[in-house]
Each structure stands twice: as structure tokens, then as C-alpha cells.
Amino acid sequence: MIRLDTAAITVPVDEIPDLLIPAFVDTVLMVTIVMAVVLVVGVPLGALVHNLAPGGLFENRVFHQPLSWVISIGRSLPFLVLMTAIIPFTRFVTGTNIGIAAAVVPMSIAGIAFFTRIVENSLRSVPSSVVDVAKASGGSNAQIVWTAQIPEALPNIVGGLTINTIAMIEYSTIAGTIGAGGLGYVAVTYGYQRFDHAVMIATIIVLVITVALIQIVGDALVRTLTPEKSRRVNR
């Protein structure tokens, strides 16, 4: 058997940007699609789980417990295990088990489970007096959720969204193991399999800078959305 010396295969330093830029675009595309799905599904699902719980607007233990268990299962599974376990479902939905489309399915499931818990916990922090005032004003359950609970919890939700986005970047790198593209694929193919340390270091630098920028923007949004009175109390 002929053994290829993969250690000798390296990318010239001046060609690394040409390798990383398309991979970065693929990562941004994956995370953007996933976070759009997470927002659309996670916010109403989190509000539903919160208000089905004891003390919620429409308390119902029969629906709350199984729904909560399903979310907990999706939240507790390591992403690599989840991604592997649902390959048949991913193939059914997308027609493939490789590439960006195949990565979006397990990433969305994991992201929704994670973000739903964040929304649920954020809504728990809303003072009961806010809900009482909304009820006294004659608001329906849907109106109370969207005009009282969620706006009051918005800073915490945005903070959780920042954490979730960073987690999805991490998951996108894991998805590189199934050929999903992005920075994870570059790190695995060039940095790990070919022992190209220059590519690996460059990939790490791009990921660190990206995560730092997302955290800065997220923190700024939270400060903007937090009422001045609350900021003074927290100081």
C-alpha cells in the first residue's frame, strides 16, 4: 500500500486568504439561515412552553410536560451525536447528507432547542405585575405575550441570542466533518488531515475575531434595550 505523506501538503501563505474567504462566507451563510429559523420557531415555542407551565397564561400540564421533554432531549444531545442520529431525516428533507443544506437541518434543531430554553427562562424573569397590568387592560393571551412578556424580556432574549449565535458557529465547524463546507471543513481538511499549521492558525484567528465581534454587537444591543433604571440598579 502506498502511503501519502500528508505532512508535506501545505498551502502557500499567500494563498490562505483565497482558501479562507469562501469558507468564511459559507459559515456566515449556514449560521444566518439557521439563526433565521431559530428566531422564527424559538421565540413562539419558548413563549408557548413558558405559558403552558404552571402559573402560565394558559397552563396545561398535559401539553407542557411532553413538549418540555422533547425540547430537553434536543438540548441535551451532543451536536455530533444529533447530527449523526438524524442523517435519514436530513436526507429526507434535503435530499443529501453532505453540504450546507445537510448541516442546516441538525443545526436548526439543536439551535431551536437551545434558544427555546433561553426564551422560556427569559420570560420567567418578567415581573408578574407586568402581566397583571396587561390582563387588567383587557389584553388577550396573545396580546399579553407579544406586547408585555416578550418586550419586557427582550434584553435577556437578545443576550441569549448572542450566545446561541456563537454556539451555532461552533456547530458549523463540527458540521465540517460531513463536508458541510465553511471554516470547519477547512480546519479538518487542511489543518488536521494535512497537518497544515498555518491554515489551522489562520482559521482559529478568523473564528476568534468573528466570535468577539458578535459578542461586542450583542452586548451593545443588550445595553441599548435595557432600561436606564435597570442599568443603574445593576451597577
Coordinates of C-alpha atoms in Angstrom, one line a residue:
M1 CA 0.0 0.0 0.0
I2 CA 1.3 3.4 -1.0
R3 CA 1.2 5.9 1.9
L4 CA 0.8 9.6 1.1
D5 CA 2.9 11.9 3.2
T6 CA 0.2 14.4 4.0
A7 CA 2.5 16.4 6.2
A8 CA 4.2 17.6 3.0
I9 CA 1.0 19.0 1.6
T10 CA 0.7 22.6 2.7
V11 CA -1.0 25.7 1.3
P12 CA 1.3 28.7 0.5
V13 CA 0.8 31.5 2.9
D14 CA -0.2 34.0 0.2
E15 CA -3.0 31.6 -0.9
I16 CA -4.5 31.1 2.6
P17 CA -6.9 34.1 2.2
D18 CA -8.2 32.6 -1.1
L19 CA -9.0 29.5 0.9
L20 CA -10.5 31.1 4.0
I21 CA -12.7 33.8 2.4
P22 CA -15.1 31.4 0.6
A23 CA -15.1 29.2 3.7
F24 CA -16.0 32.2 5.9
V25 CA -18.8 33.1 3.5
D26 CA -20.1 29.5 3.7
T27 CA -20.0 29.7 7.5
V28 CA -21.9 33.0 7.6
L29 CA -24.5 31.6 5.2
M30 CA -25.0 28.5 7.3
V31 CA -25.3 30.4 10.6
T32 CA -27.6 33.1 9.1
I33 CA -30.0 30.5 7.7
V34 CA -30.0 28.6 11.0
M35 CA -30.5 31.7 13.2
A36 CA -33.4 32.9 11.0
V37 CA -35.1 29.5 11.5
V38 CA -34.2 29.6 15.2
L39 CA -35.7 33.0 15.7
V40 CA -38.9 32.2 13.8
V41 CA -39.5 29.0 15.7
G42 CA -37.7 29.5 19.0
V43 CA -39.4 32.7 20.2
P44 CA -43.1 31.5 19.9
L45 CA -42.1 28.0 21.1
G46 CA -40.4 29.4 24.1
A47 CA -43.4 31.6 24.9
L48 CA -45.7 28.6 24.5
V49 CA -43.6 26.4 26.8
H50 CA -43.5 29.1 29.4
N51 CA -47.2 29.8 29.4
L52 CA -48.2 26.2 29.3
A53 CA -46.3 25.7 32.6
P54 CA -47.9 26.0 36.0
G55 CA -48.7 29.7 36.6
G56 CA -48.6 30.5 32.8
L57 CA -51.3 32.3 30.9
F58 CA -52.8 29.1 29.6
E59 CA -51.5 26.5 32.0
N60 CA -51.8 22.9 30.7
R61 CA -49.7 20.2 32.2
V62 CA -50.8 17.6 29.6
F63 CA -49.2 19.5 26.8
H64 CA -46.4 21.1 28.7
Q65 CA -44.7 18.0 30.0
P66 CA -44.2 16.1 26.7
L67 CA -43.2 19.3 24.9
S68 CA -40.7 20.2 27.6
W69 CA -39.3 16.7 27.4
V70 CA -38.8 16.8 23.6
I71 CA -37.0 20.1 23.9
S72 CA -34.8 18.8 26.7
I73 CA -33.8 15.8 24.6
G74 CA -32.9 18.1 21.7
R75 CA -30.9 20.3 24.1
S76 CA -29.1 17.5 25.9
L77 CA -27.7 15.6 22.9
P78 CA -24.1 16.5 21.9
F79 CA -24.3 18.0 18.4
L80 CA -22.2 15.4 16.7
V81 CA -24.5 12.7 18.1
L82 CA -27.6 14.6 17.0
M83 CA -26.2 15.2 13.5
T84 CA -25.4 11.6 13.0
A85 CA -28.6 10.3 14.5
I86 CA -30.9 12.3 12.2
I87 CA -29.0 11.6 8.9
P88 CA -32.0 9.7 7.5
F89 CA -34.3 12.6 8.3
T90 CA -31.8 15.1 7.0
R91 CA -31.6 13.2 3.7
F92 CA -35.4 13.0 3.5
V93 CA -35.7 16.8 4.0
T94 CA -32.8 18.0 1.8
G95 CA -32.1 15.0 -0.5
T96 CA -28.5 14.8 0.7
N97 CA -26.4 14.3 3.8
I98 CA -23.5 16.5 2.9
G99 CA -23.1 20.2 2.2
I100 CA -24.6 23.3 3.7
A101 CA -28.2 22.1 3.3
A102 CA -27.5 19.0 5.2
A103 CA -25.8 21.0 8.0
V104 CA -28.7 23.4 8.4
V105 CA -31.2 20.7 9.5
P106 CA -29.4 19.4 12.6
M107 CA -28.0 22.9 13.4
S108 CA -31.6 24.3 13.3
I109 CA -32.9 21.5 15.5
A110 CA -30.1 22.0 18.1
G111 CA -30.5 25.8 17.9
I112 CA -34.2 25.8 18.3
A113 CA -34.0 23.5 21.4
F114 CA -31.3 25.8 22.9
F115 CA -33.0 29.1 22.1
T116 CA -36.4 27.9 23.3
R117 CA -35.0 27.3 26.8
I118 CA -33.4 30.7 26.7
V119 CA -36.7 32.4 25.8
E120 CA -38.5 30.4 28.4
N121 CA -36.1 31.3 31.1
S122 CA -36.1 35.0 30.0
L123 CA -39.9 35.1 30.3
R124 CA -39.7 33.7 33.8
S125 CA -37.9 36.9 34.8
V126 CA -40.7 39.1 33.7
P127 CA -42.4 40.5 36.9
S128 CA -45.9 39.2 37.4
S129 CA -47.1 42.8 37.8
V130 CA -46.4 43.4 34.1
V131 CA -48.7 40.5 33.2
D132 CA -51.3 41.6 35.7
V133 CA -51.4 45.1 34.2
A134 CA -51.8 43.7 30.7
K135 CA -54.7 41.5 31.9
A136 CA -56.4 44.4 33.6
S137 CA -56.2 46.3 30.3
G138 CA -58.2 43.6 28.7
G139 CA -55.5 42.1 26.6
S140 CA -55.9 38.6 25.1
N141 CA -53.3 35.9 25.9
A142 CA -51.6 36.5 22.5
Q143 CA -51.5 40.3 23.1
I144 CA -50.1 39.8 26.6
V145 CA -47.3 37.5 25.2
W146 CA -46.3 39.8 22.3
T147 CA -46.9 43.2 23.9
A148 CA -46.0 42.6 27.5
Q149 CA -44.0 39.5 28.2
I150 CA -41.6 39.4 25.2
P151 CA -40.8 43.2 25.2
E152 CA -40.1 43.1 28.9
A153 CA -37.8 40.1 28.5
L154 CA -36.2 41.4 25.2
P155 CA -32.7 42.3 26.7
N156 CA -32.3 38.8 28.1
I157 CA -33.6 37.2 24.9
V158 CA -31.1 39.2 22.8
G159 CA -28.3 38.2 25.2
G160 CA -29.3 34.6 24.8
L161 CA -29.5 35.1 21.0
T162 CA -25.9 36.2 21.1
I163 CA -24.8 33.1 23.0
N164 CA -26.9 30.9 20.6
T165 CA -25.3 32.5 17.5
I166 CA -21.8 31.8 18.9
A167 CA -22.9 28.2 19.6
M168 CA -24.1 27.9 16.0
I169 CA -20.7 29.0 14.7
E170 CA -19.2 26.2 16.9
Y171 CA -21.7 23.7 15.5
S172 CA -20.9 24.8 11.9
T173 CA -17.3 23.8 12.4
I174 CA -18.4 20.4 13.7
A175 CA -20.6 20.1 10.6
G176 CA -17.5 20.5 8.5
T177 CA -16.8 16.8 9.3
I178 CA -19.7 15.9 7.0
G179 CA -18.4 18.1 4.2
A180 CA -20.7 21.0 5.0
G181 CA -18.1 23.5 3.9
G182 CA -17.2 26.5 5.9
L183 CA -14.3 27.1 8.3
G184 CA -14.8 23.8 10.0
Y185 CA -14.2 21.9 6.7
V186 CA -11.1 23.9 6.1
A187 CA -9.8 23.2 9.6
V188 CA -10.5 19.5 9.3
T189 CA -9.2 19.0 5.7
Y190 CA -6.2 21.2 5.8
G191 CA -5.3 21.9 9.4
Y192 CA -5.9 18.4 10.8
Q193 CA -5.7 15.9 7.9
R194 CA -2.8 17.6 6.2
F195 CA -1.1 19.0 9.4
D196 CA -1.0 22.4 7.8
H197 CA -0.4 24.5 10.9
A198 CA -0.6 27.8 9.0
V199 CA -4.1 27.2 7.8
M200 CA -5.2 25.9 11.2
I201 CA -3.8 29.0 13.0
A202 CA -5.4 31.3 10.4
T203 CA -8.7 29.6 10.8
I204 CA -8.6 29.9 14.6
I205 CA -7.8 33.6 14.3
V206 CA -10.8 34.2 12.0
L207 CA -13.1 32.3 14.3
V208 CA -11.9 34.2 17.4
I209 CA -12.3 37.5 15.7
T210 CA -15.8 36.6 14.4
V211 CA -17.0 35.4 17.8
A212 CA -15.6 38.5 19.5
L213 CA -17.4 40.8 17.1
I214 CA -20.7 39.0 17.6
Q215 CA -20.3 39.3 21.4
I216 CA -19.5 43.0 21.2
V217 CA -22.5 43.7 19.0
G218 CA -24.8 41.5 21.2
D219 CA -23.6 43.3 24.3
A220 CA -24.2 46.7 22.7
L221 CA -27.7 45.7 21.8
V222 CA -28.5 44.4 25.3
R223 CA -27.3 47.7 26.8
T224 CA -29.4 49.6 24.3
L225 CA -32.5 47.6 25.1
T226 CA -32.0 47.7 28.9
P227 CA -34.0 50.5 30.6
E228 CA -31.8 53.1 32.2
K229 CA -33.3 52.4 35.6
S230 CA -32.3 48.7 35.4
R231 CA -28.8 49.6 34.3
R232 CA -28.4 51.8 37.4
V233 CA -29.6 49.0 39.7
N234 CA -27.1 46.6 38.1
R235 CA -24.1 48.9 38.6

